[in-house]
XYZ file of C-alpha atoms in Angstrom:
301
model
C 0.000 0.000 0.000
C 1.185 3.619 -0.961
C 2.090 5.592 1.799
C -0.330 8.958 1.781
C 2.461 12.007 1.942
C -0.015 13.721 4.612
C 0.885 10.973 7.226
C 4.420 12.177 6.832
C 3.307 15.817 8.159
C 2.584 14.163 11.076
C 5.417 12.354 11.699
C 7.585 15.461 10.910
C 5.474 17.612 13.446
C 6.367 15.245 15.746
C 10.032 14.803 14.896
C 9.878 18.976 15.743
C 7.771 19.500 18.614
C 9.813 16.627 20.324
C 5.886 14.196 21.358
C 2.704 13.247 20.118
C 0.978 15.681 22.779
C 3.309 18.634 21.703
C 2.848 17.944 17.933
C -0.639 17.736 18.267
C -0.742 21.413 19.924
C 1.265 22.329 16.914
C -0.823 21.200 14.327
C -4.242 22.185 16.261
C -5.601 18.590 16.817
C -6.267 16.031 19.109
C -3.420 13.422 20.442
C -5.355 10.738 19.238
C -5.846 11.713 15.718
C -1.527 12.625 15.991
C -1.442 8.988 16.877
C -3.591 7.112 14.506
C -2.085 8.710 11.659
C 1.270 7.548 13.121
C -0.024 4.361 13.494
C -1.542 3.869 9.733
C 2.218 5.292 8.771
C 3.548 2.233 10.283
C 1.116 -0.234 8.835
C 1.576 1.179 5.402
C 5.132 1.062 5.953
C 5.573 -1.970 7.341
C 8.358 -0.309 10.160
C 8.207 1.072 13.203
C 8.749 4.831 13.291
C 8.461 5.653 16.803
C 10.090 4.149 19.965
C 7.065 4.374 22.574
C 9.278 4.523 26.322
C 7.698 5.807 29.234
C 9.334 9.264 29.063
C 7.876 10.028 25.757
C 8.338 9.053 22.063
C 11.790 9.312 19.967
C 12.239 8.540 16.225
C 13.551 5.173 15.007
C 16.470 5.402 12.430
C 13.551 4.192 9.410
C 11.401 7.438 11.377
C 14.340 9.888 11.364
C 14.720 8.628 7.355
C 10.980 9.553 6.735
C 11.052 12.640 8.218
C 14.000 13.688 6.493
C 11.563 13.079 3.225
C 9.128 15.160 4.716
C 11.051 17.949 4.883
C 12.240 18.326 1.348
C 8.867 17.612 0.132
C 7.744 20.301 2.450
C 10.656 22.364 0.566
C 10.320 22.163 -2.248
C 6.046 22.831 -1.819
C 7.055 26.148 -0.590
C 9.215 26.522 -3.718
C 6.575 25.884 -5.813
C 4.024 27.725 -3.838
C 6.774 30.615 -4.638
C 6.911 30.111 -7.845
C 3.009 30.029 -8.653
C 2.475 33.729 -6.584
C 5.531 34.884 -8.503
C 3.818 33.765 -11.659
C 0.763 34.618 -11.179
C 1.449 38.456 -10.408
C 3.955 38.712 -13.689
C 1.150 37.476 -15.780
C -1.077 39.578 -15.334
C -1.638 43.379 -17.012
C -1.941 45.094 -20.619
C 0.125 44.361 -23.177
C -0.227 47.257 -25.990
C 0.394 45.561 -30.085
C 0.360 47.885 -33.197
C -0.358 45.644 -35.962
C -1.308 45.684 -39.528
C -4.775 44.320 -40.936
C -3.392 40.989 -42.175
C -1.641 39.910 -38.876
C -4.262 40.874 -37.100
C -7.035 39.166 -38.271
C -5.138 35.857 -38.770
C -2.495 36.092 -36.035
C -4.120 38.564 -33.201
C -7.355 38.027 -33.156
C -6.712 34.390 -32.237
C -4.442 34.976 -29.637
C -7.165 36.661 -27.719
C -9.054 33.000 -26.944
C -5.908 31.220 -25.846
C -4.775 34.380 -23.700
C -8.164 34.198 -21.755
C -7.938 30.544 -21.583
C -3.705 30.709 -19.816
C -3.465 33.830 -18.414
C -6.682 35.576 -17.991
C -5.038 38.464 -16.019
C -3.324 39.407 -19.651
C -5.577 42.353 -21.423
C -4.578 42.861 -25.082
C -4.687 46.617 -26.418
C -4.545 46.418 -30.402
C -4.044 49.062 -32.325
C -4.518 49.078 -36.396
C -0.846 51.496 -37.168
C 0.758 52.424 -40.469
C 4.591 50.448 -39.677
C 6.026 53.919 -39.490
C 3.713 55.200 -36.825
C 3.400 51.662 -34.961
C 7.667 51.725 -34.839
C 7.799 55.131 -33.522
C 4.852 54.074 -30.767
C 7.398 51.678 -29.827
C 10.405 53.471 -29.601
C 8.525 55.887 -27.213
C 7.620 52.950 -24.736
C 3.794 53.644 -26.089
C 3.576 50.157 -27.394
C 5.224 46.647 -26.196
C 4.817 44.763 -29.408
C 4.924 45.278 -33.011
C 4.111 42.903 -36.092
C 5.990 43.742 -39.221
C 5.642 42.581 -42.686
C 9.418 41.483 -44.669
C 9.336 39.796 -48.629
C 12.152 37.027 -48.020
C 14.933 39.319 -49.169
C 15.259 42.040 -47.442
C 17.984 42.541 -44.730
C 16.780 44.771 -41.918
C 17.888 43.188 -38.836
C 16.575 44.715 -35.822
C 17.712 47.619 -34.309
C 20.153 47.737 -30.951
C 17.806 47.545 -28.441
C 15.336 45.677 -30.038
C 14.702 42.040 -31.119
C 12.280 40.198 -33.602
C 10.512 36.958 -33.004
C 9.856 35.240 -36.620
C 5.987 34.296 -36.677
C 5.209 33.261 -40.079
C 6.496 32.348 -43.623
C 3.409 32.548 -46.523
C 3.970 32.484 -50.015
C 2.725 35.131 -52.505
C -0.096 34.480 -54.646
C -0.383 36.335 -58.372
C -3.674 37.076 -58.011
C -5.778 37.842 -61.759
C -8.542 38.892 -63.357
C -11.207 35.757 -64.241
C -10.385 37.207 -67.784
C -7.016 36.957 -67.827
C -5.581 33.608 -69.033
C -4.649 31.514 -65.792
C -0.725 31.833 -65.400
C 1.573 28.888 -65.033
C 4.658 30.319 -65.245
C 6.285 33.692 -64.041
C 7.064 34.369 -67.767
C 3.264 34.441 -68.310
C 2.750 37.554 -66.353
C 5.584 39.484 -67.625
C 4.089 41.438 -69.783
C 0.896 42.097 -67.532
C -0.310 45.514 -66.169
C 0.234 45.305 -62.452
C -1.564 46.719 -59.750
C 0.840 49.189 -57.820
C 1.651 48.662 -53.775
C 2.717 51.995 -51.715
C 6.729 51.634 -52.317
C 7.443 51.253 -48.233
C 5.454 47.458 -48.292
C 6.443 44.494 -48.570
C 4.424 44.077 -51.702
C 6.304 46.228 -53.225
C 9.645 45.136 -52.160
C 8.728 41.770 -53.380
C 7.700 43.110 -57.152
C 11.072 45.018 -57.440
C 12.032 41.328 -56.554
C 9.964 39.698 -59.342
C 10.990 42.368 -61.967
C 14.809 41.676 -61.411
C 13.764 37.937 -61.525
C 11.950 38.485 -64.802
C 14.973 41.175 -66.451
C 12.328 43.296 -67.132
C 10.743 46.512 -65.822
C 7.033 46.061 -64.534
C 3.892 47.836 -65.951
C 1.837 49.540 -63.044
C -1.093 51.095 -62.423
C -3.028 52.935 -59.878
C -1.383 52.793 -55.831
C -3.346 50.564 -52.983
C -2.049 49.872 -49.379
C -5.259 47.867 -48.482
C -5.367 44.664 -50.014
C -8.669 44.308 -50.196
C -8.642 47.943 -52.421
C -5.936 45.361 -54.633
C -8.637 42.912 -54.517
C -11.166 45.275 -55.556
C -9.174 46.758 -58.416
C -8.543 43.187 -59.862
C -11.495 42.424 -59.863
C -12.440 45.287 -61.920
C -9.580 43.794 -64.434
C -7.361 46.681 -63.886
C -4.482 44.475 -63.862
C -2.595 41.959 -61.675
C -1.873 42.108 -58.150
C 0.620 40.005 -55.860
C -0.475 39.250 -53.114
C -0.145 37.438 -49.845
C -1.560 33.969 -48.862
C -3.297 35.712 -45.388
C -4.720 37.910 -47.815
C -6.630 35.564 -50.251
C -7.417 33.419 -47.572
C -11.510 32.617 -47.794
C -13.836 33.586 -50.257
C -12.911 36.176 -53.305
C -14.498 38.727 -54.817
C -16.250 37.841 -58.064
C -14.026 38.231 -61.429
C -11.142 37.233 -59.746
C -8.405 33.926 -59.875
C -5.901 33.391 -57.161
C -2.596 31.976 -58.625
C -0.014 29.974 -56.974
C 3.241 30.421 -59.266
C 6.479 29.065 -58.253
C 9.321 31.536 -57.519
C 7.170 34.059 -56.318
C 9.036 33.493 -52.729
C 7.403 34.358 -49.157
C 6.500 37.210 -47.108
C 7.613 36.743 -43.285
C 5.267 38.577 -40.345
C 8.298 39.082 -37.377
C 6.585 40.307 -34.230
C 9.034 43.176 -32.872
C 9.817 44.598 -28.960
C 12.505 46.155 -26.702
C 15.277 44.227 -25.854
C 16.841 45.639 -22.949
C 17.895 45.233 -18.987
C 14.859 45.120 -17.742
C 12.636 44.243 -20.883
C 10.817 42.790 -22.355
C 8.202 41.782 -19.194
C 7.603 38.193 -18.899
C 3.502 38.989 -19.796
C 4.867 40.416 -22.989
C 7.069 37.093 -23.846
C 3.938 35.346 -22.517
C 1.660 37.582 -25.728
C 4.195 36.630 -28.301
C 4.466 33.018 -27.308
C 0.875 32.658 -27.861
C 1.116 34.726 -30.873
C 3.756 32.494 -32.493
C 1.054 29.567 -31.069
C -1.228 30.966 -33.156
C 0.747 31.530 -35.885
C 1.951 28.301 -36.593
C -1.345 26.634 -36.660
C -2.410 28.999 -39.253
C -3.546 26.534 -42.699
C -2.438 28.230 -45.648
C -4.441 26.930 -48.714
């Protein structure tokens, strides 16, 4: 039979207080109830902890053994008792995140579920920011966390005093009118008229990427930041678009054809914060490890 670990509270309180009458003031019961939990001890056991004499009670050398165990499992429960308060007053607090539409519909907004679920003193405060103004929100201290977009070949490393946590790798998509002959190669779209991305996105990085790739300056037309305006514009057959997986993800507009060609290469979402001394706080690891959670169960069709 298993010994129960509560008997050995007894025996320890004994061990301390030096009797059975002693350890039973100690522990704020009666001498009898000291005694039969001594007793069921020894039958579990199968030894004798206590020598019985008529001046009192002393500990055999298999008692003084078992009370030795009782006091490092009584050690190391205050440990862990330690460690739980100390836990459970990091986690808890706001955590600010600038973020783009993309990352935060697929990578945020989920977070918010398995946040409430772990740590449900952890309040998420999202903010929709151009990269510029989400960057400058955390250099000021204004914001713990921001998600960036990168095509695969740029090299920005972070700055000093700052790190990046990699979230997510998801390849482009040429994206085309239903009119437009279906693409299999990138030669096939060479030629095309292609929807224009604001030159400071990663959509645009990656088509300066595609027309070096091709040897051949691309034709463009019209400017869109939004990708659903991109959407939009395609699907009004103003030309081509490239386009990330996250953002062709569900159903499409009407009059439009989503495109996986090879050697259009990946965008990566990085989620970026300070890196100093004293940062950043453990509930701010504790956002991006559910946001990298989140990320990587992300299906991208």
């Amino acid at each position: 039979m298993a010994t129960d670990p509560r008997r050995l509270g007894f025996l320890l309180a004994v061990h301390r207080a030096g009797g059975v009458l002693a350890a039973a003031d100690m522990l704020h019961v009666t001498p009898s109830a000291v005694s039969q939990q001594i007793a069921r001890l020894e039958a579990e056991e199968g030894i004798q902890v206590l020598d019985r004499g008529p001046r009192g009670v002393t500990l055999t050398p298999a008692g003084r053994i078992l009370a030795d165990a009782a006091e490092r499992i009584e050690a190391e429960m205050v440990e862990a008792r330690k460690a739980i308060v100390a836990m459970s007053e990091e986690m808890t607090g706001t955590v600010s995140v600038g973020s783009f539409q993309t990352a935060i519909r697929a990578v945020v907004g989920p977070t918010f579920a398995s946040l409430e679920t772990r740590y449900p003193g952890v309040e998420l405060d999202v903010q929709e920011l151009e990269p510029a103004d989400a960057l400058r929100l955390l250099r000021t201290g204004d914001l713990d966390v921001v998600l960036l977009e990168r095509d695969e070949d740029a090299d920005s490393p972070a700055p000093r005093g700052m790190r990046e946590v990699p979230l997510l790798d998801e390849p482009w998509r040429v994206v085309v009118p239903a009119t437009f002959p279906t693409p299999a190669r990138l030669d096939d779209v060479s030629d095309a008229v292609w929807l224009g991305p604001e030159p400071t996105t990663a959509a645009a990085r990656a088509l300066r990427r595609l027309s070096r790739t091709l040897g051949t300056t691309l034709r463009t037309r019209h400017s869109y930041y939004d990708f659903d305006v991109a959407l939009a514009l395609v699907a009004a057959g103003q030309g081509v678009a490239m386009l990330p997986a996250l953002a062709v993800q569900g159903e499409m507009p009407d009059g439009v054809t989503v495109v996986p060609l090879p050697g259009l290469g990946s965008r990566r979402l990085v989620a970026r914060h300070r890196a100093t001394r004293h940062e950043p706080r453990p509930v701010v690891n504790a956002v991006i490890d559910e946001m990298v959670a989140a990320a990587s169960a992300i299906e991208l069709g």
